XYZ file of C-alpha atoms in Angstrom:
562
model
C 0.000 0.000 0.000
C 1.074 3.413 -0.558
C 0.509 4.464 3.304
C 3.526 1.696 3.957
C 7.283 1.052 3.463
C 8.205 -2.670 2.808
C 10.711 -4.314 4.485
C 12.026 -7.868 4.883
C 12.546 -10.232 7.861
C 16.248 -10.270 6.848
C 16.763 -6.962 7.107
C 15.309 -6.571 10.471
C 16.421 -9.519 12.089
C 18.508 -8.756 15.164
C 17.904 -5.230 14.767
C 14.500 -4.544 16.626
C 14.508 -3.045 20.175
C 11.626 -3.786 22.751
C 12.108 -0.233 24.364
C 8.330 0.399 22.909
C 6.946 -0.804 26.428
C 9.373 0.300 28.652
C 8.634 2.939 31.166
C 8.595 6.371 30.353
C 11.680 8.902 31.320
C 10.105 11.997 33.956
C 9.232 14.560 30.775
C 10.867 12.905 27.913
C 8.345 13.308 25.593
C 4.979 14.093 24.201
C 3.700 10.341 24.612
C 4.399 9.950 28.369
C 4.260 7.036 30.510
C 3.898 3.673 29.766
C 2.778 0.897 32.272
C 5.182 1.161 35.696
C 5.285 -3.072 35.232
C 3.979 -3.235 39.175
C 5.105 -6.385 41.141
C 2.142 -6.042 43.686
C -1.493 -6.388 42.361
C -3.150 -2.958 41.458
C -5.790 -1.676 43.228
C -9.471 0.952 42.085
C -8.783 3.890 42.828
C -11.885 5.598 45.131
C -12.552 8.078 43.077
C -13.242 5.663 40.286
C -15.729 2.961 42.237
C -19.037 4.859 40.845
C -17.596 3.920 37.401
C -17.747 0.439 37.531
C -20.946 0.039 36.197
C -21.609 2.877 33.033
C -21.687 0.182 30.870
C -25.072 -1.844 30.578
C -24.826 -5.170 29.767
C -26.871 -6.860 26.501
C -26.237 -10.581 25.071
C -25.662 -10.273 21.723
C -27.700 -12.433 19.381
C -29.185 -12.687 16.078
C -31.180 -15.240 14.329
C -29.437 -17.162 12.316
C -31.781 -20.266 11.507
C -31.603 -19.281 7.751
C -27.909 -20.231 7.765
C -26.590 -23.439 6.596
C -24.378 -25.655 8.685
C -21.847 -25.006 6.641
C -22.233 -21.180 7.041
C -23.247 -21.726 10.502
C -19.389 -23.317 10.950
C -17.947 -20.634 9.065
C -18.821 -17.654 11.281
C -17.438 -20.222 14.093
C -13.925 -19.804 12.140
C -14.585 -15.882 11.724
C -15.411 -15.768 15.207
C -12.002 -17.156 16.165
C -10.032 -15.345 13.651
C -11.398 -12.128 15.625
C -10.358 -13.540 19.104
C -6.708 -13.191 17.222
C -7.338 -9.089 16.502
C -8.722 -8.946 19.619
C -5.778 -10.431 21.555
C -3.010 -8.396 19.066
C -5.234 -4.966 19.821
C -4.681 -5.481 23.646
C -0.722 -5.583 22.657
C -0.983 -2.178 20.714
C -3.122 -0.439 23.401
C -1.612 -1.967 26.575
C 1.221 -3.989 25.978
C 1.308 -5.969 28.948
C -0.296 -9.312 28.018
C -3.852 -9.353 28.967
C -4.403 -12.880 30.961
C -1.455 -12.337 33.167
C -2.517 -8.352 33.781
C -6.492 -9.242 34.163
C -5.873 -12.179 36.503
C -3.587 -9.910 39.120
C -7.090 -8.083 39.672
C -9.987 -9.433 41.657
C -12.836 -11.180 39.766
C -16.021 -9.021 39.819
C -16.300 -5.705 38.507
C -13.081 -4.760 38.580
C -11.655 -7.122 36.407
C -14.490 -6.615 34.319
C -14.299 -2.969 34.244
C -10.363 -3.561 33.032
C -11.331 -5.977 30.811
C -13.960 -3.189 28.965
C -11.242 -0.921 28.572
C -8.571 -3.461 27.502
C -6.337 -2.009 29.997
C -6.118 0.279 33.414
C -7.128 3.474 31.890
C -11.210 4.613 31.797
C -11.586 5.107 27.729
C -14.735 7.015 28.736
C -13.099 9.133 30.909
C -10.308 11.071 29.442
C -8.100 7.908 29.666
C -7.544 8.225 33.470
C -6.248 5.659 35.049
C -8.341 3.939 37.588
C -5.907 1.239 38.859
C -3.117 2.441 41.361
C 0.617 1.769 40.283
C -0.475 3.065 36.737
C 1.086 6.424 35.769
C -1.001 8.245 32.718
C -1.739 6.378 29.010
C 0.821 6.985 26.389
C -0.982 9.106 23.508
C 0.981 6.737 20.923
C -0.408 3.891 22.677
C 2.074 1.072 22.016
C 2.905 2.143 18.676
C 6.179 4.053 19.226
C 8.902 3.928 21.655
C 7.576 5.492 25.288
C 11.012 7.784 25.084
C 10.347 8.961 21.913
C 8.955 12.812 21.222
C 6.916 13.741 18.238
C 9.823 16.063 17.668
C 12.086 13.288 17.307
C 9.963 11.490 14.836
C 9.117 14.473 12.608
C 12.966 15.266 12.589
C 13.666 12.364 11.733
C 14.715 10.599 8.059
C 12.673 7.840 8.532
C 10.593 6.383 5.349
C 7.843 5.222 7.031
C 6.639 7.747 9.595
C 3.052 7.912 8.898
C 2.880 4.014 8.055
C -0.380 2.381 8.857
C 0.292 -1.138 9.229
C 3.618 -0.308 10.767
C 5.078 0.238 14.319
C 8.057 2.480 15.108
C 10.719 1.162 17.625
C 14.363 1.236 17.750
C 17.373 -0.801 17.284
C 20.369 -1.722 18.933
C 22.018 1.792 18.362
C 18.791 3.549 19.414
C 17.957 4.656 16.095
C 13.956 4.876 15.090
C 13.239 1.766 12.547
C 9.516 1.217 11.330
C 8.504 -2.536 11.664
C 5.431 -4.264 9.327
C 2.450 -5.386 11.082
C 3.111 -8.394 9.772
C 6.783 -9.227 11.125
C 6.078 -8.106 14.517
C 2.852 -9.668 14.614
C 3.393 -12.703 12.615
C 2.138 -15.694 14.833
C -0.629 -14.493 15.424
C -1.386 -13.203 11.824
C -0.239 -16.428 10.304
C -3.160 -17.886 12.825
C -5.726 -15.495 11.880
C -4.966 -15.937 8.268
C -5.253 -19.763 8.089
C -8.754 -19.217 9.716
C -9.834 -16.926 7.163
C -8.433 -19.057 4.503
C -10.806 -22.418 5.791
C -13.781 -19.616 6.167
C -13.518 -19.216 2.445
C -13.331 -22.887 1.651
C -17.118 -23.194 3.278
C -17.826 -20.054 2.052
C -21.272 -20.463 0.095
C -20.781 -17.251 -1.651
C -17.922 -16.675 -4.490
C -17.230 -12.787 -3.784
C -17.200 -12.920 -0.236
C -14.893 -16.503 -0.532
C -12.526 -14.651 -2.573
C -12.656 -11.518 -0.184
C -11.334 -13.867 2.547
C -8.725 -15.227 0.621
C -7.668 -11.791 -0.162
C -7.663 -10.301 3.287
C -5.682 -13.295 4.871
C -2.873 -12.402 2.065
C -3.294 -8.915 3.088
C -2.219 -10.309 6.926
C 0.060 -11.619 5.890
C 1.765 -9.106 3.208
C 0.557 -5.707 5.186
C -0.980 -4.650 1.570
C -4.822 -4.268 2.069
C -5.860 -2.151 -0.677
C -6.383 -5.360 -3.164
C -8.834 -6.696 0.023
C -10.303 -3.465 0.075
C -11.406 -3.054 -3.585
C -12.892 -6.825 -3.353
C -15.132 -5.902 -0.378
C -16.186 -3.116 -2.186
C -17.459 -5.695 -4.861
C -19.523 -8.179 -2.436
C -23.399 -7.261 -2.522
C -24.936 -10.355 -1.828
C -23.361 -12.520 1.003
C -25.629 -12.775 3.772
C -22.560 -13.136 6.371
C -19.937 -10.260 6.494
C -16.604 -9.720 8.021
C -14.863 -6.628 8.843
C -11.788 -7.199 10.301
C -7.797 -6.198 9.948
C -5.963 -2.930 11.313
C -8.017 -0.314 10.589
C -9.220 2.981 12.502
C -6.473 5.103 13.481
C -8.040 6.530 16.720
C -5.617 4.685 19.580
C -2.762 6.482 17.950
C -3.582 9.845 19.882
C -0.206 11.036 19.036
C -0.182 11.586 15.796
C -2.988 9.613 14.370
C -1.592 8.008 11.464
C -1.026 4.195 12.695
C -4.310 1.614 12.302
C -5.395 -0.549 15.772
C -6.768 -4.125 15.247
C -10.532 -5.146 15.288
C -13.243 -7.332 14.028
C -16.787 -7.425 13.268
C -18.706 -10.341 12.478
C -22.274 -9.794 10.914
C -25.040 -11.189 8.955
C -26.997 -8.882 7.001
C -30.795 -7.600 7.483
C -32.406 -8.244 3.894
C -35.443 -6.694 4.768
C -33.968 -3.493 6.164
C -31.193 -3.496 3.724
C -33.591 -2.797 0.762
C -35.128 0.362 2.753
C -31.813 1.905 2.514
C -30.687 0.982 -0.678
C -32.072 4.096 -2.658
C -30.150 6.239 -0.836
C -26.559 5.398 -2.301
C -27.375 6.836 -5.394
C -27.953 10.267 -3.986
C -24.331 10.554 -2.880
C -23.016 12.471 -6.236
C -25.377 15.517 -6.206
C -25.320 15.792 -2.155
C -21.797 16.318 -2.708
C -22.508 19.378 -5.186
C -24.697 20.701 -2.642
C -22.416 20.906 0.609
C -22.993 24.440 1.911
C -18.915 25.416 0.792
C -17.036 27.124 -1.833
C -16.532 24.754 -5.386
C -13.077 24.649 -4.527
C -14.002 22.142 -1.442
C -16.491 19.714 -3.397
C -14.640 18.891 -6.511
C -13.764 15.369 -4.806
C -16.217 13.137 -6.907
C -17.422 10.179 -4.306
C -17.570 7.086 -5.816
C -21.044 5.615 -7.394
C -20.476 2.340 -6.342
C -21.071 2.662 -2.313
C -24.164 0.779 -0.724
C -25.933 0.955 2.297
C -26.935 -2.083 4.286
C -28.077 -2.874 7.623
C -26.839 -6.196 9.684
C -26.711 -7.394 12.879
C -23.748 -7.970 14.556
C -22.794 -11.270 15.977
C -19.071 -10.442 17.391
C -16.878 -7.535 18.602
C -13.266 -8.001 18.729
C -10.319 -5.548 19.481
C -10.676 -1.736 18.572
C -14.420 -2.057 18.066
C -15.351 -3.362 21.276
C -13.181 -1.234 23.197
C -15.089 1.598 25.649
C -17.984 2.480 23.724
C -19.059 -0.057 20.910
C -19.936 1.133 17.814
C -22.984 0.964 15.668
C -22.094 1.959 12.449
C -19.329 1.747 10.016
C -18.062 3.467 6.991
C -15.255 1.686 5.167
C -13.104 1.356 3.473
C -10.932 4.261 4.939
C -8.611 4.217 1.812
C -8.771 7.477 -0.021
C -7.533 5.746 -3.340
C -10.721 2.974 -3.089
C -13.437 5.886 -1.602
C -12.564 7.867 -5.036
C -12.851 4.903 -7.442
C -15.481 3.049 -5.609
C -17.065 5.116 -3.026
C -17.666 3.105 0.723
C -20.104 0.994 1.969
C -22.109 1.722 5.386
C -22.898 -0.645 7.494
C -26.024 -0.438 9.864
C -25.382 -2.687 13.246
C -29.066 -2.461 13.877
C -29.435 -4.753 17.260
C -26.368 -2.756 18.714
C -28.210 0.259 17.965
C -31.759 -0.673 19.423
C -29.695 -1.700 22.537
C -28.271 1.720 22.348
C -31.328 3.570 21.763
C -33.851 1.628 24.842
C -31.417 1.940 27.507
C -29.274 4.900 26.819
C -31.243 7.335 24.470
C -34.663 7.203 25.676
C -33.835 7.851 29.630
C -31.303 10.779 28.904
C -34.638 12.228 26.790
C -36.520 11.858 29.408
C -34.160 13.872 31.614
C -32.867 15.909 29.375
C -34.953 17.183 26.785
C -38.031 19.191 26.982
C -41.118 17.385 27.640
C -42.802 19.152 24.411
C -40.736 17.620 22.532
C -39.816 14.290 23.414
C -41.801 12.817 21.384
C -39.458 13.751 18.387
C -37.165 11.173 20.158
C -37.584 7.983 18.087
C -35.574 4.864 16.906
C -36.223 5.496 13.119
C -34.952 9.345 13.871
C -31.508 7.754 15.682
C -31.108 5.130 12.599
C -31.158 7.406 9.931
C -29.146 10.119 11.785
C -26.527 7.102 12.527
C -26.489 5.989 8.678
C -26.134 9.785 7.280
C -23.651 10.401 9.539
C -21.842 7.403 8.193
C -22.681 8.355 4.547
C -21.188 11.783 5.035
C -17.592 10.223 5.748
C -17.859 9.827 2.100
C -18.585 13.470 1.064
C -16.515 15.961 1.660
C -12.611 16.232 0.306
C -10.020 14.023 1.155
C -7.128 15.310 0.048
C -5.837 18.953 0.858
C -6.560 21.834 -2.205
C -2.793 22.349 -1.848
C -1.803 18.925 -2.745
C 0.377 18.105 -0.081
C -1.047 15.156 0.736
C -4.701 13.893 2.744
C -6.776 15.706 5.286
C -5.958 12.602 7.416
C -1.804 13.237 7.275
C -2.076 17.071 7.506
C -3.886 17.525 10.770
C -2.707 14.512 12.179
C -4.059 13.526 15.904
C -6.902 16.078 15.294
C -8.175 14.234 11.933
C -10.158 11.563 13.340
C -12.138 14.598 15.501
C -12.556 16.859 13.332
C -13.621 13.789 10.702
C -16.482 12.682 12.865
C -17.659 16.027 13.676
C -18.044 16.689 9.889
C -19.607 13.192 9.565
C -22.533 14.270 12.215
C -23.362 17.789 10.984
C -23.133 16.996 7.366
C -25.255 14.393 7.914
C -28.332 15.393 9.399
C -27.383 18.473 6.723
C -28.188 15.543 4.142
C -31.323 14.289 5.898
C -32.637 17.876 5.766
C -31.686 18.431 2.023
C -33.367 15.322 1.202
C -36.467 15.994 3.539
C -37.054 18.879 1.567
C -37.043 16.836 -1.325
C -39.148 14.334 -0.474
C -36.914 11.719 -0.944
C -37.162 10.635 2.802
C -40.176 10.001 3.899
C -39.943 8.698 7.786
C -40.447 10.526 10.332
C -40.899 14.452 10.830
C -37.662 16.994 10.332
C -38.162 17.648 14.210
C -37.643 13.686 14.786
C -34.414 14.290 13.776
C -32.921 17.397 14.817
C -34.619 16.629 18.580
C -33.067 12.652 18.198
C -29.637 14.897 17.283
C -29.613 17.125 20.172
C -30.351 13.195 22.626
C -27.691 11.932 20.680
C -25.006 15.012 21.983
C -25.780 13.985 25.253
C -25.437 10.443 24.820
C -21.711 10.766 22.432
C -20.469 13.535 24.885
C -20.210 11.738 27.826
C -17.484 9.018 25.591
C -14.952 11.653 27.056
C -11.978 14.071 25.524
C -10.131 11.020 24.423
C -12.776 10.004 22.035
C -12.991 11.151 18.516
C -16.669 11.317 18.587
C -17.063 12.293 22.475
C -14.304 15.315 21.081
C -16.782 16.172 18.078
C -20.039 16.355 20.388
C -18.224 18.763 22.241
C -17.217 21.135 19.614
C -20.860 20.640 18.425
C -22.520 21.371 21.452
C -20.673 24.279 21.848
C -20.916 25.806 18.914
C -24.671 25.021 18.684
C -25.227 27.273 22.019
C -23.500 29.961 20.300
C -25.621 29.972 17.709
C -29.056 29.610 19.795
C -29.908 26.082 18.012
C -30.606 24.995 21.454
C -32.231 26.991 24.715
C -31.820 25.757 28.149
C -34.877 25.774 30.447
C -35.170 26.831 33.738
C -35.954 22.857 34.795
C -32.683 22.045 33.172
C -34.182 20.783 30.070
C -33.058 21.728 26.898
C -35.217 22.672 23.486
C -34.413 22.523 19.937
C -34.369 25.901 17.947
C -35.335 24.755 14.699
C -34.911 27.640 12.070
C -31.259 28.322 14.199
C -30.315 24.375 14.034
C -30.413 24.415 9.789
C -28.453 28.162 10.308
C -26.098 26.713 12.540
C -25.609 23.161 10.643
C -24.537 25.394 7.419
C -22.130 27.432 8.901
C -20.379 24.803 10.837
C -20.495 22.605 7.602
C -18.602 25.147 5.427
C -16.149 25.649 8.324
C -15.559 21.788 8.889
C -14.787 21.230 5.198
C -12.578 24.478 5.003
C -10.567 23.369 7.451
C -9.738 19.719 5.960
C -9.461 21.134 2.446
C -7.043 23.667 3.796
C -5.355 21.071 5.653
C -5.309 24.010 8.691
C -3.338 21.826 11.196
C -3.367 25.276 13.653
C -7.013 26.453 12.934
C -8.589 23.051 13.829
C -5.917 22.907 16.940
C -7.577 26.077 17.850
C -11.074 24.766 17.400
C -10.552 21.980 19.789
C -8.911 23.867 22.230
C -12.000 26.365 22.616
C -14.730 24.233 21.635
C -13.464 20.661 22.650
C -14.748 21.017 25.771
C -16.789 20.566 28.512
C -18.332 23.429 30.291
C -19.786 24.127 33.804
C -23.059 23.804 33.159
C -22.696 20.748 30.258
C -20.514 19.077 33.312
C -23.426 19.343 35.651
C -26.313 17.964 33.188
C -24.179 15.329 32.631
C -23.542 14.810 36.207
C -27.304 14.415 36.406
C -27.249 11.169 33.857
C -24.907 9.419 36.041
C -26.855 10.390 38.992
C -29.854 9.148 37.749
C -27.746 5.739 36.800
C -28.094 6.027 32.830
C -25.669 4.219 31.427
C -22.997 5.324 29.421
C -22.757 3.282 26.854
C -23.423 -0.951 26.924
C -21.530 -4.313 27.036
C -21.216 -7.407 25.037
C -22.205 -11.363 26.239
C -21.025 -12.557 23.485
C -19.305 -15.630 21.674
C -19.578 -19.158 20.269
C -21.923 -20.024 23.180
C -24.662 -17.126 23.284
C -25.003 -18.129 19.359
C -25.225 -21.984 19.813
C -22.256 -22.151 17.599
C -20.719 -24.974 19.771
């Protein structure tokens, strides 16, 4: 791939370090602190016991009587080729290895509250650590050495620096040395790729067979755009798999290297053909962003689809903190151009999602007029516009210097997701107007929005999207889309939500097309935030025991895959 240097085994063999986990020096660097490697079991912190449970739990199941045995035994095989992401994503965000680290803790909610965040630092809460012993988490993650500073890396003559599928250590001399995913992961890729390989021999359907043939090369090669361009082509396999290295959030210091995960779905026909009309629409919502030309001449592909599934198994990056519920891949900007993406709907995580989080913060949160606005079709479509704005937009900088994604570096993925959420109810008003959507009122949506601020906000500063509901919200109550009652309540301004949605629009995509690095720093620092008054609704939500976000029972068993 063009996003990563090739090199052999030979040429690396004797010459990588291991300094990536070691501790930290006192103010060495930008990405401080790694793990302290205690000898005496950790204990939860006080301040941290009324975390414990934020996370409500939900088995997750789907009915798969329609599958064949032979399909039923190859999502067993997918299933355990995610286990394999899911162990290698607990080396890149922890390090220390996770069966010896979760069995010094004591069984019960601790442990399980470790085991959520695949280490000792609350994802939800800025990444504070909540064991004792633990110092602070390392922005770069386990992807660089703990000693090194961004300074160092920039400064440096290294090929590789914003490699995807790579890690940066050093060698015996101390000098920085980029390593493929696939040498200093390859046990466990050569596992996962054998899986995938016997998947595809009981695959029942010839696209998605030849996708996993394609994507266990790419573990095995680091080159996933062929992979990617093949899962662009699959349209009718009733079982899906997203898995591989993939978002680049866990890299908070600089944003460029990809963290392991899975997904295992099958596909919603039924729901699936609701959103199908949609796709087509993508080409002349582009022309109609609310910025100058200069910022839409990006054609999106005409080949993305929209689907909904339910998903069967979260592995790795994805099940992390807060699970996701929608997806917009391939990230590639080469395949997004010549094919477009496809979004995928993870309706049952949503539903959980929407009954045990959305619904009670509306209820406390939103005034009573107008809770009725709040409504599982309104979340859906908000969820699935948000993901088919990822695709509109620009993705390479007007000065052609490169992507959006390389120029503003650990800021990208926040500023990404904040476009992704305004632009997309932007969409679902545009084609409201048109009469091209015909569920649910405009108000179900913009009142569903505002619940949904509440809801992604509280996913903390360390979070892309809990970074981009900040910005939002604050730029919203600038604008007066939203009042604030005198019962603590807030209401929708209607006419000033579409005002405000345009102007932050335009300034989103001027920003990425500009590839400002210092004008979205600046955003973030002022609007990135939460305030007083946002801090003490949102102390009210974990008063009144909401939960923050849910929890997987999942596996082999809670299927009846054994």
């Amino acid at each position: 791939m063009r996003y990563h240097a090739i090199f052999t085994a030979l040429a690396l063999a004797g010459a990588i370090s291991v300094t990536a986990c070691s501790p930290n020096k006192p103010g060495a660097s930008d990405n401080t602190t790694s793990q302290q490697k205690p000898q005496a079991a950790p204990v939860l912190l006080d301040e941290h016991k009324q975390r414990l449970d934020i996370y409500y739990p939900v088995d997750l199941t789907a009915d798969l009587s329609h599958l064949s045995d032979a399909q039923r035994a190859m999502l067993a095989k997918l299933i355990d080729a995610s286990k394999i992401m899911d162990d290698l994503f607990w080396q890149q965000a922890f390090g220390e290895p996770k069966a010896a680290f979760l069995a010094r803790l004591p069984a019960g909610k601790v442990r399980d509250f470790a085991a959520i965040n695949y280490g000792p630092w609350d994802r939800l809460n800025g990444d504070k650590a909540f064991l004792s012993q633990y110092a602070e988490k390392p922005l770069g993650a386990q992807f660089y050495p703990a000693d090194m500073s961004k300074q160092e890396l920039e400064q440096s003559t290294l090929a590789d620096k914003a490699g995807l599928y790579s890690l940066i250590k050093r060698d015996d001399s101390g000098k920085l040395i980029s390593v493929p995913y696939s040498i200093a992961y390859k046990d466990e890729l050569t596992r996962a790729a054998t899986l995938l390989n016997e998947a595809a021999a009981l695959a029942q359907n010839s696209e998605f067979a030849n996708y996993l043939t394609l994507r266990a090369k790419a573990l095995l090669d680091d080159n996933y755009q062929p992979s990617d361009m093949a899962w662009m082509d699959m349209k009718t396999n009733p079982v899906e798999l997203v898995i591989g290295p993939i978002e680049t959030y866990e890299d908070q210091l600089f944003g460029y290297r990809a963290a392991f995960e899975a997904y295992v779905l099958v596909k919603d026909m039924q729901w699936s053909e609701r959103l199908a009309k949609y796709a087509a629409t993508l080409p002349a919502l582009q022309q109609g962003l609310p910025v100058a030309e200069a910022y839409k001449q990006e054609v999106p592909g005409s080949d993305a689809d929209l689907n909904a599934y339910d998903v069967i198994y979260y592995a790795g990056h994805s099940n992390a903190g807060s699970k996701t519920i929608a997806i917009n891949l391939p990230n590639d900007e080469q395949v997004q151009l010549e094919k477009g993406t496809r979004r995928l709907q993870l309706k049952n995580a949503m539903q959980a999602k929407f009954d045990h989080i959305m619904l009670p913060i509306a209820q406390l949160l939103i005034a009573p007029e107008q809770r009725k606005h709040v409504t599982f079709n309104a979340f859906f479509n908000n969820t699935m516009f948000h993901e088919v704005a990822h695709g509109l937009g620009i993705k390479n900088t007007l000065d052609g210097s490169g992507t959006v994604r390389q120029a503003l570096k650990e800021h990208a993925s926040a500023l990404e997701e904040g476009k992704a959420d305004i632009l997309g109810v932007y969409m679902i008003t545009q084609l409201k107007q048109q009469g091209m959507l015909e569920e649910g009122e405009l108000e179900d949506y913009y009142t569903t929005f505002m619940a949904g601020i509440f809801r992604s906000v509280r996913f903390g500063a360390s979070s892309a999207h809990g970074k981009a509901n900040m910005i939002r919200f604050n730029y919203f109550a600038e604008q007066g889309a939203f009042v604030r009652n005198d019962d603590g309540t807030y209401k929708v301004d209607f006419d000033k939500m579409q005002t405000a949605m345009a102007s932050l629009s335009e300034l989103i995509l001027t920003l990425q097309g500009d590839g400002n690095y210092a004008g979205v720093a600046a955003l973030v620092a002022d609007k990135g935030v939460i305030k007083p008054q946002l801090a003490a609704d949102l102390a009210r939500l974990a008063a009144a025991d909401i939960p923050v976000d849910v929890k997987f029972n999942q596996g082999k068993d809670i299927l009846g895959l054994n």
